[in-house]
Coordinates of C-alpha atoms and ligand atoms in Angstrom, one line a residue:
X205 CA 58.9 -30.4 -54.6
X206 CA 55.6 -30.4 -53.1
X207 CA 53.1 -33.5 -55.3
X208 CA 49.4 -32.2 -56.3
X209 CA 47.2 -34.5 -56.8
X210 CA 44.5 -33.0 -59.2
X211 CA 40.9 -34.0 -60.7
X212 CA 40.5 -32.5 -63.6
X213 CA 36.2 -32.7 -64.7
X214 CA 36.2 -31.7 -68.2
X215 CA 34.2 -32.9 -70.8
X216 CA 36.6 -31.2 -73.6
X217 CA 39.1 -33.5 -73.8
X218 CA 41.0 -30.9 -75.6
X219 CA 41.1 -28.2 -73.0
X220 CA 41.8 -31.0 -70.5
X221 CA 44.9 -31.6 -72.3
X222 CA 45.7 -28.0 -72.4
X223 CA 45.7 -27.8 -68.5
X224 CA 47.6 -31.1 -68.1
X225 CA 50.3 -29.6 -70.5
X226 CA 50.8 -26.6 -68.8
X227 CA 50.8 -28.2 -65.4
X228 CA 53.5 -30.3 -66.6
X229 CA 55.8 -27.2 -67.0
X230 CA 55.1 -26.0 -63.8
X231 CA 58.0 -25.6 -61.4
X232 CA 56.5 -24.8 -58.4
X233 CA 54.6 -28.5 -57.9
X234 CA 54.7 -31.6 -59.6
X235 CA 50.9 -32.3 -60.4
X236 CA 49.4 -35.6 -60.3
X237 CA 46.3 -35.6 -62.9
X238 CA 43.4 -37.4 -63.2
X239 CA 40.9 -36.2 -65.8
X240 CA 37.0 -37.6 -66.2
X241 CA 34.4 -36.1 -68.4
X242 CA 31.7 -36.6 -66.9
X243 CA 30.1 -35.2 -63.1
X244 CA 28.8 -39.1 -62.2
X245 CA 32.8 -40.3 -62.9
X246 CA 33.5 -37.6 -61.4
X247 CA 31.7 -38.9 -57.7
X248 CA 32.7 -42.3 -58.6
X249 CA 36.4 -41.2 -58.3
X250 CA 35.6 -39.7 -55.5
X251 CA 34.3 -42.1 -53.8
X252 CA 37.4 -44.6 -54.2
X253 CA 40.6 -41.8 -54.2
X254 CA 41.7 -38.5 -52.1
X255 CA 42.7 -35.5 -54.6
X256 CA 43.8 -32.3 -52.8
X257 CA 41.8 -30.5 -55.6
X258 CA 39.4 -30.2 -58.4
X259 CA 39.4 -28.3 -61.5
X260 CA 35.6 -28.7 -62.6
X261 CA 33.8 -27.3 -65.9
X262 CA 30.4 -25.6 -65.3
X263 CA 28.8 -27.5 -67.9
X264 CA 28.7 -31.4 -68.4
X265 CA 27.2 -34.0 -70.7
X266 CA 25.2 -35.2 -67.1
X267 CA 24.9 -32.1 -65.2
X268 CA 25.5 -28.4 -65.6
X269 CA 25.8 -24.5 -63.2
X270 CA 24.8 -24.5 -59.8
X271 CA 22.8 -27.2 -58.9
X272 CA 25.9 -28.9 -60.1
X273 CA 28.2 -27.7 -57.5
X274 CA 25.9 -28.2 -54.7
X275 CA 24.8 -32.1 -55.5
X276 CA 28.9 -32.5 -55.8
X277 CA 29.7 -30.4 -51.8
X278 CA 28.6 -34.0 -50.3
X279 CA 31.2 -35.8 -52.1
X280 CA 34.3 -33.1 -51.9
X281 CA 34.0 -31.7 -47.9
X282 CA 36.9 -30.2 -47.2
X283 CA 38.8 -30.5 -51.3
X284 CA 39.3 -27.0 -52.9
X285 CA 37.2 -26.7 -56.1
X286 CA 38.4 -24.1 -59.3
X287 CA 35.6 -23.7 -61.8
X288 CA 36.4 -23.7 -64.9
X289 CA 34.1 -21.1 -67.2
X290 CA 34.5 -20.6 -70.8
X291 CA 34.4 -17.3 -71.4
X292 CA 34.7 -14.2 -69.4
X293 CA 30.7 -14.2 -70.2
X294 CA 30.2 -16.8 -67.6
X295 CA 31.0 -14.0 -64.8
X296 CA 28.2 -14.2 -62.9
X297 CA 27.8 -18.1 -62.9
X298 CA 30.9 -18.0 -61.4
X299 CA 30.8 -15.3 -58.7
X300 CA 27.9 -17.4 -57.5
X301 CA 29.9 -20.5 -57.5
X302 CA 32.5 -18.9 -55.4
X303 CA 29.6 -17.4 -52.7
X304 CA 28.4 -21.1 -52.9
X305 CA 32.0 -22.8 -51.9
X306 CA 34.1 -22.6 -54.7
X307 CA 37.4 -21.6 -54.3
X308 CA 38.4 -19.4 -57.3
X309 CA 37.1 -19.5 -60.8
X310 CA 39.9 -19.4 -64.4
X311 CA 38.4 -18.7 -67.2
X312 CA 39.8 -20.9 -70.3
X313 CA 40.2 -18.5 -72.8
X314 CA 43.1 -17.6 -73.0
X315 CA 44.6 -18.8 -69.5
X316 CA 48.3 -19.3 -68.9
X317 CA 49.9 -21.7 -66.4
X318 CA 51.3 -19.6 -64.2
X319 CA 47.7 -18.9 -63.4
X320 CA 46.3 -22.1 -63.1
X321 CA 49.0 -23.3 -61.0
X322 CA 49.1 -20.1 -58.9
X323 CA 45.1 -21.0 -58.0
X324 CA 45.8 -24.2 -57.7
X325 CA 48.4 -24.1 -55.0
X326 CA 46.6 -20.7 -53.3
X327 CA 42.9 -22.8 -53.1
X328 CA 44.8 -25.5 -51.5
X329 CA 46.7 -23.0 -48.9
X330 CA 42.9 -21.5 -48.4
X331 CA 41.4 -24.4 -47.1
X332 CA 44.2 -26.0 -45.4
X333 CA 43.9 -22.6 -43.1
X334 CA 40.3 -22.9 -42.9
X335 CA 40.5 -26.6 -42.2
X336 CA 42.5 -25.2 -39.4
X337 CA 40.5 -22.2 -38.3
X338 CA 37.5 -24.5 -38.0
X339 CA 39.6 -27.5 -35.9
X340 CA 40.9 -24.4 -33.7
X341 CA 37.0 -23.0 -33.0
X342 CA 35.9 -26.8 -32.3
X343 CA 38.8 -27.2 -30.1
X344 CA 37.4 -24.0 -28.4
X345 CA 33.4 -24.8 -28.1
X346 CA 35.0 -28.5 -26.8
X347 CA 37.1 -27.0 -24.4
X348 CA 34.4 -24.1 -23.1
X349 CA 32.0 -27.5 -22.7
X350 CA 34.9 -29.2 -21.3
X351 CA 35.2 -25.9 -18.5
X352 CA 31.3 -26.3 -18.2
X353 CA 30.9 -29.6 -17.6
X354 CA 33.9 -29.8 -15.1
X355 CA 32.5 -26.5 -13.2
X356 CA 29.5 -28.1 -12.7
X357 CA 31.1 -31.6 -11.4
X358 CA 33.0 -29.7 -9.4
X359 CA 30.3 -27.6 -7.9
X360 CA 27.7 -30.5 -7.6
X361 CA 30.5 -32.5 -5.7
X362 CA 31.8 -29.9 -3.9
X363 CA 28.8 -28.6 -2.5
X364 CA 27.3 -31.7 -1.4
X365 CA 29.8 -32.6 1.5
X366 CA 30.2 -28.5 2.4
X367 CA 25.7 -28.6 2.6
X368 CA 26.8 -31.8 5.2
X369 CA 29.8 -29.7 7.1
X370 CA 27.7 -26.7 7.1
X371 CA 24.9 -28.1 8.5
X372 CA 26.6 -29.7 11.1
X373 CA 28.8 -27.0 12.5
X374 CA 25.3 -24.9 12.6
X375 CA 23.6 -27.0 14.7
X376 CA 27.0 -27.2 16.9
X377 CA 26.8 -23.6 17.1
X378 CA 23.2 -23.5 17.6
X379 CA 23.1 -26.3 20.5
X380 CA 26.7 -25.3 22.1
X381 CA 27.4 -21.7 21.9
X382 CA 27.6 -20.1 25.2
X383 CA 28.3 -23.9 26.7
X384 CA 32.3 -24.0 25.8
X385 CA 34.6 -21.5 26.2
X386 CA 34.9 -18.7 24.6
X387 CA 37.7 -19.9 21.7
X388 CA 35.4 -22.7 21.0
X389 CA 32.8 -20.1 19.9
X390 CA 35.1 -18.3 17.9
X391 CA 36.3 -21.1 16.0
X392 CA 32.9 -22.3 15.0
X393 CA 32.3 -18.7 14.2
X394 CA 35.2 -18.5 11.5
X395 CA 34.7 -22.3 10.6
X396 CA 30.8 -20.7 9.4
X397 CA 32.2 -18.0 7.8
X398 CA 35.1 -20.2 5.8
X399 CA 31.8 -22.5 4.5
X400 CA 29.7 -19.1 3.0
X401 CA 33.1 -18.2 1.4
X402 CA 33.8 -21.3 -0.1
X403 CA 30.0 -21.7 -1.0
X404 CA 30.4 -18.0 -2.8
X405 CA 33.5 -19.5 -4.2
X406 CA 31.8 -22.6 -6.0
X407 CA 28.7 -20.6 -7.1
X408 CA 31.3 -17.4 -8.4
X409 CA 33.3 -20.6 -10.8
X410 CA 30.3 -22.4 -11.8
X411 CA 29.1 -18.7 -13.1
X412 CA 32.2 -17.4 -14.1
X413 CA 32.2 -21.2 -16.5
X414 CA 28.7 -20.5 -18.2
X415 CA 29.4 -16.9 -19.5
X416 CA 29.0 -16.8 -23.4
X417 CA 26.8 -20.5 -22.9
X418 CA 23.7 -19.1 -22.5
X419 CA 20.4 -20.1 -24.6
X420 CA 20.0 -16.6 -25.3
X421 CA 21.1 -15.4 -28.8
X422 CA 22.9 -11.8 -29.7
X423 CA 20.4 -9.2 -30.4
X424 CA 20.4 -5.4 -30.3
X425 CA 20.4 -4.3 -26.4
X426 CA 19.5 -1.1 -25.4
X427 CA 22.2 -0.1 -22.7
X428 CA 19.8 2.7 -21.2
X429 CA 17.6 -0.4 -20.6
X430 CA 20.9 -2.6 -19.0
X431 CA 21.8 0.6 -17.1
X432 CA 18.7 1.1 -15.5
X433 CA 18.6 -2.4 -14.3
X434 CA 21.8 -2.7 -12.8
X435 CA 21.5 0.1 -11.5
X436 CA 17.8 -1.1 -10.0
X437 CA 19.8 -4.5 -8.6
X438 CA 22.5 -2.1 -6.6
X439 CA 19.8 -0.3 -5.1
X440 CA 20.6 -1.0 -1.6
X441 CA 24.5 -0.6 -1.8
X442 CA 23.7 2.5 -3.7
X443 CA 21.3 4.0 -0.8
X444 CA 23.6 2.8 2.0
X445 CA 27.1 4.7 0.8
X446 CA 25.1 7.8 -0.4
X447 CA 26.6 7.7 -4.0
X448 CA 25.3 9.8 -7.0
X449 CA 25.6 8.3 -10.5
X450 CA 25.3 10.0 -13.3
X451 CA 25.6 8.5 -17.2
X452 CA 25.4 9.9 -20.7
X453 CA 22.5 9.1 -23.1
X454 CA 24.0 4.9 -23.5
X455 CA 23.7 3.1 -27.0
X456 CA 22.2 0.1 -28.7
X457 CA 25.0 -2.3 -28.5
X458 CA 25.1 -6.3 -29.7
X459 CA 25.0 -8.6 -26.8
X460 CA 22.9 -10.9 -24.9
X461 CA 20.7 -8.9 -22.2
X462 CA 21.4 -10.4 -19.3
X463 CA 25.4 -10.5 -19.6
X464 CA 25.1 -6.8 -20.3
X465 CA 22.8 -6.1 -17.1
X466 CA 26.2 -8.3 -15.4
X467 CA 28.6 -6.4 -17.2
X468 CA 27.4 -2.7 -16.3
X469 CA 26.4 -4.3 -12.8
X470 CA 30.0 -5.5 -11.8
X471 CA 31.7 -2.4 -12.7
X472 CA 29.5 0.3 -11.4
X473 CA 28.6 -1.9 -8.3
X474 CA 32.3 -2.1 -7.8
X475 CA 32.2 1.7 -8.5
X476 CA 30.3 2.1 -5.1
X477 CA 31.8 -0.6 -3.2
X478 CA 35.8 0.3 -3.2
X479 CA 35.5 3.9 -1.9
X480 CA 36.9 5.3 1.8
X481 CA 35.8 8.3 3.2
X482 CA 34.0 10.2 0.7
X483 CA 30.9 9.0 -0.9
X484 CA 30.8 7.3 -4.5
X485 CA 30.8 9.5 -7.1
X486 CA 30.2 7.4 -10.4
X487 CA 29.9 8.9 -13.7
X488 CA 29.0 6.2 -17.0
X489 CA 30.3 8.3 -20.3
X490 CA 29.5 6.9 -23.9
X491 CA 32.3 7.3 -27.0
X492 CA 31.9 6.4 -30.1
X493 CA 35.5 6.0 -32.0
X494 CA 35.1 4.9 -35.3
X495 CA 33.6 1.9 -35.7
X496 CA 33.7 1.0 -31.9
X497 CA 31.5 2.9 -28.8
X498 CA 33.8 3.4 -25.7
X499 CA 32.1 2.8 -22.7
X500 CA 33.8 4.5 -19.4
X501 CA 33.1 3.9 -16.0
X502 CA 34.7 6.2 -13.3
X503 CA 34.7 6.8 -9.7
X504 CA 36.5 8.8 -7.0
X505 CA 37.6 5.6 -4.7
X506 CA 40.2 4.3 -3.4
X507 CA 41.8 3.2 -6.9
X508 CA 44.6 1.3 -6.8
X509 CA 48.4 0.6 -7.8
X510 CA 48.8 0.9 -11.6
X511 CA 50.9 -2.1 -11.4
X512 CA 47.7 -4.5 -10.6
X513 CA 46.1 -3.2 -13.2
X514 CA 46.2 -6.2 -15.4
X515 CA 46.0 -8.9 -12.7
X516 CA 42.4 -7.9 -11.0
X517 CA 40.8 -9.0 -14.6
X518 CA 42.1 -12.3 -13.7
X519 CA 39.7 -15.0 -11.6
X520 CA 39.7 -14.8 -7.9
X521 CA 42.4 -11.8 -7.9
X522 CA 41.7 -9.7 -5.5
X523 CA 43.9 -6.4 -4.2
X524 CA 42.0 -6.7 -0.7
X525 CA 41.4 -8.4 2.3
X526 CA 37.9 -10.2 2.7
X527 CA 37.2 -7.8 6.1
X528 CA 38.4 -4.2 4.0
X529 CA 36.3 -5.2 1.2
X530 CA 34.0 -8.5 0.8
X531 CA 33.6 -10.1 -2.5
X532 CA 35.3 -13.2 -4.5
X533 CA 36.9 -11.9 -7.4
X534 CA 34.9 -13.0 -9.9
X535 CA 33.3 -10.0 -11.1
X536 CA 36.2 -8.6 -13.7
X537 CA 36.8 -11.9 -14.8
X538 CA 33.4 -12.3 -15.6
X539 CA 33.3 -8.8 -17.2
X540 CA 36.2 -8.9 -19.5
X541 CA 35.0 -12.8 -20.2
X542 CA 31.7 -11.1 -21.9
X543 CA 33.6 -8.1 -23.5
X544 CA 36.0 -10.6 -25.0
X545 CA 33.4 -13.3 -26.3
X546 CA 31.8 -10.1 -28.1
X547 CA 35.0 -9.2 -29.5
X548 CA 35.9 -5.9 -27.2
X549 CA 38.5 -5.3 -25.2
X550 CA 38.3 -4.0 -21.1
X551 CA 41.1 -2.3 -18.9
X552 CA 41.4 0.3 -16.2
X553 CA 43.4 3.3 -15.5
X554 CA 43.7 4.1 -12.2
X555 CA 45.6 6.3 -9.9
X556 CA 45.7 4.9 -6.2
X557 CA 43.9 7.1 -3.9
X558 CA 42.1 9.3 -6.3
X559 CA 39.5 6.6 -8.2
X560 CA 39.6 4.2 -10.8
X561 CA 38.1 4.5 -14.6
X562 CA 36.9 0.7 -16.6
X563 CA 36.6 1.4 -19.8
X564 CA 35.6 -1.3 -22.5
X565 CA 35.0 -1.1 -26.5
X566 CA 31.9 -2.9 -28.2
X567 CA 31.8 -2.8 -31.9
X568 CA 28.9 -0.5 -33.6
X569 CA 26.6 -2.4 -34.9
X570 CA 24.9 -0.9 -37.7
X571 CA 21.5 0.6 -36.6
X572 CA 19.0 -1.8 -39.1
X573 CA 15.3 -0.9 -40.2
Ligands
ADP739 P1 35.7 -8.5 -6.1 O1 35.0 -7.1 -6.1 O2 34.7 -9.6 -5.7 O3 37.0 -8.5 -5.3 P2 36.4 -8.0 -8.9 O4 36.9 -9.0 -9.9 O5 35.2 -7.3 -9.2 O6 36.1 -8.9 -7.6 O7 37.5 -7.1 -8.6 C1 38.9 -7.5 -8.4 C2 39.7 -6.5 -7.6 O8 39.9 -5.4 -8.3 C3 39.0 -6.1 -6.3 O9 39.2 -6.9 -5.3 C4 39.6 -4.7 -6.1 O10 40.8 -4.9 -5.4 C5 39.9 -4.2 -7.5 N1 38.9 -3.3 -8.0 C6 37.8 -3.5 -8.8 N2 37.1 -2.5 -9.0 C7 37.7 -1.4 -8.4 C8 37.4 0.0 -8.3 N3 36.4 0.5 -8.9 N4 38.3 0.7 -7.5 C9 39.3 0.1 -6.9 N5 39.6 -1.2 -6.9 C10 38.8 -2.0 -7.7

């Protein structure tokens, strides 16, 4: 059976008593008690001893209510506190208590054991899973910084000896094309080419690293706002394959302004890029479901093969050749990497040869002041 060790904080040494008998009966734990009257024993103990929980009276000789409880957080991180309240009266002390970092609240008239050991052992589940929760979300930020850090060795040390290569087969093709044959060209030709790519590469990984680690805080973004400038960036592509976009009136979404502008950017500039013969046809639609808006982009491309339809959210996946259709295969991972950090979800339906539609969910934030 599972061993409890308890500090009881109860200047009734009668009620005390009371709790310790019961405990003794109980069958689900064996409870280890130690009982002090007073809140400065109380820290002394500790100071000196672990206890996987307290059972602490709102009212003591040296110290009473809520200033109580938050003089006594610097002593008990991480140890489950019950309050103890005398009569059902003491309500509202104790609700504040609990918003303050109690863990439950008994009052002692009329309690039972069942119930004291029931909120015992339930307090110390609680913060055993939030002990966990918050290892599991450092873990997380560590391993993010981790991804940063090691993107941006990687990049800084990559790209130094490929500035060195780079500049060097330039000025070989600068002083010596024309003056070898005509393989020679060619191969300095694709060794050029093969140092942009892998420059695009590096940049694409060092970006793809710092999504969700920007300075900039979530705020209410207005997506006509985020539409307009993606949509402003893709000028040129959107002038050069003739394609009409149309979108419905867009919401105010939570989300950090320039990851939208990237998000909407991505998927409608990928709208206009993976099309054949006739020009881009792109319609942006706005759902809301609930407590969620839908977002849907659609086009009339090429589409593609339901079966990739998971894989091309994936970093550097890519369902064409570099000469069909340039790019790195960053930009979904990127996209769904911002969708997901806000708690959405992204996906695609697609039917190969007749266009493709994104769709992804943001939650609706309540529209405030
Ligand atoms: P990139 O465009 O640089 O290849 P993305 O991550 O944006 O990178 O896209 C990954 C792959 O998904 C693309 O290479 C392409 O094969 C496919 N894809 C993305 N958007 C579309 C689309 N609208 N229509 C058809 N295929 C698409």
């Amino acid at each position: 059976m599972q061993t409890i060790k308890l500090l009881i904080i109860e200047d009734s040494s009668a009620d005390a008593d009371l709790i310790r008998d019961f405990l003794k009966e109980s069958s689900s734990a064996i409870f280890s008690i130690t009982h002090v009257s007073r809140f400065n024993e109380a820290v002394e103990m500790l100071q000196k001893d672990f206890f996987d929980a307290i059972l602490m009276d709102m009212t003591l000789p040296d110290a009473q209510g809520l200033s109580m409880m938050e003089r006594f957080k610097e002593y008990t991180y991480g140890v489950p506190i019950i309050i103890l309240t005398g009569t059902f009266d003491d309500n509202a002390l104790a609700i504040e208590a609990l918003h303050r970092g109690a863990s439950d609240y008994l009052v002692k008239e009329g309690i039972e054991e069942r119930a004291i050991s029931r909120s015992i052992r339930y307090a110390i589940e609680r913060k055993k899973g939030e002990v966990e929760l918050q290892r599991a979300m450092d873990e997380l930020a560590r391993s993010n910084t981790d991804l940063e850090q090691f993107a941006s060795m990687v990049s800084h040390d990559l790209k130094a000896p490929l500035r060195n290569i780079g500049g060097f087969v330039r000025l070989l093709q600068r002083d010596y094309q024309g003056k070898m044959d005509k393989t020679a060209d060619e191969y300095i030709s694709y060794t050029v080419e093969g140092i942009d790519k892998l420059n695009n590469l590096i940049d694409d990984l060092l970006h793809y690293a710092r999504v969700g680690r920007s300075e900039e805080s979530m705020a209410p973004i207005h997506c006509e706002v985020v539409f307009n400038e993606a949509v402003g960036n893709l000028k040129a592509a959107i002038h050069e394959t003739g394609a009409t976009i149309t979108h419905d009136l867009l919401p105010t979404l939570m989300g950090r302004q320039s990851e939208m502008v990237q998000l909407f950017q991505n998927l409608i500039g990928n709208a206009i890029k993976y099309y054949d013969k006739k020009p881009p046809v792109v319609h942006i639609a706005s759902e809301q479901t609930g407590k969620e808006w839908r977002i849907t982009v659609s086009d009339n491309g090429i589409g593609m093969d339901p079966k990739y339809i998971d894989q091309i959210f994936l970093p550097f996946k890519r369902l064409h050749t570099y000469q069909a259709y340039p790019g790195t295969g960053i930009g979904l991972a990127i996209c769904r990497k911002i969708v997901e950090g806000y708690g959405g979800r992204i996906w695609v339906e697609s039917v190969l040869g007749q266009g493709s539609t994104f769709y992804f969910t943001l939650s609706a934030q309540e529209q405030k002041g």
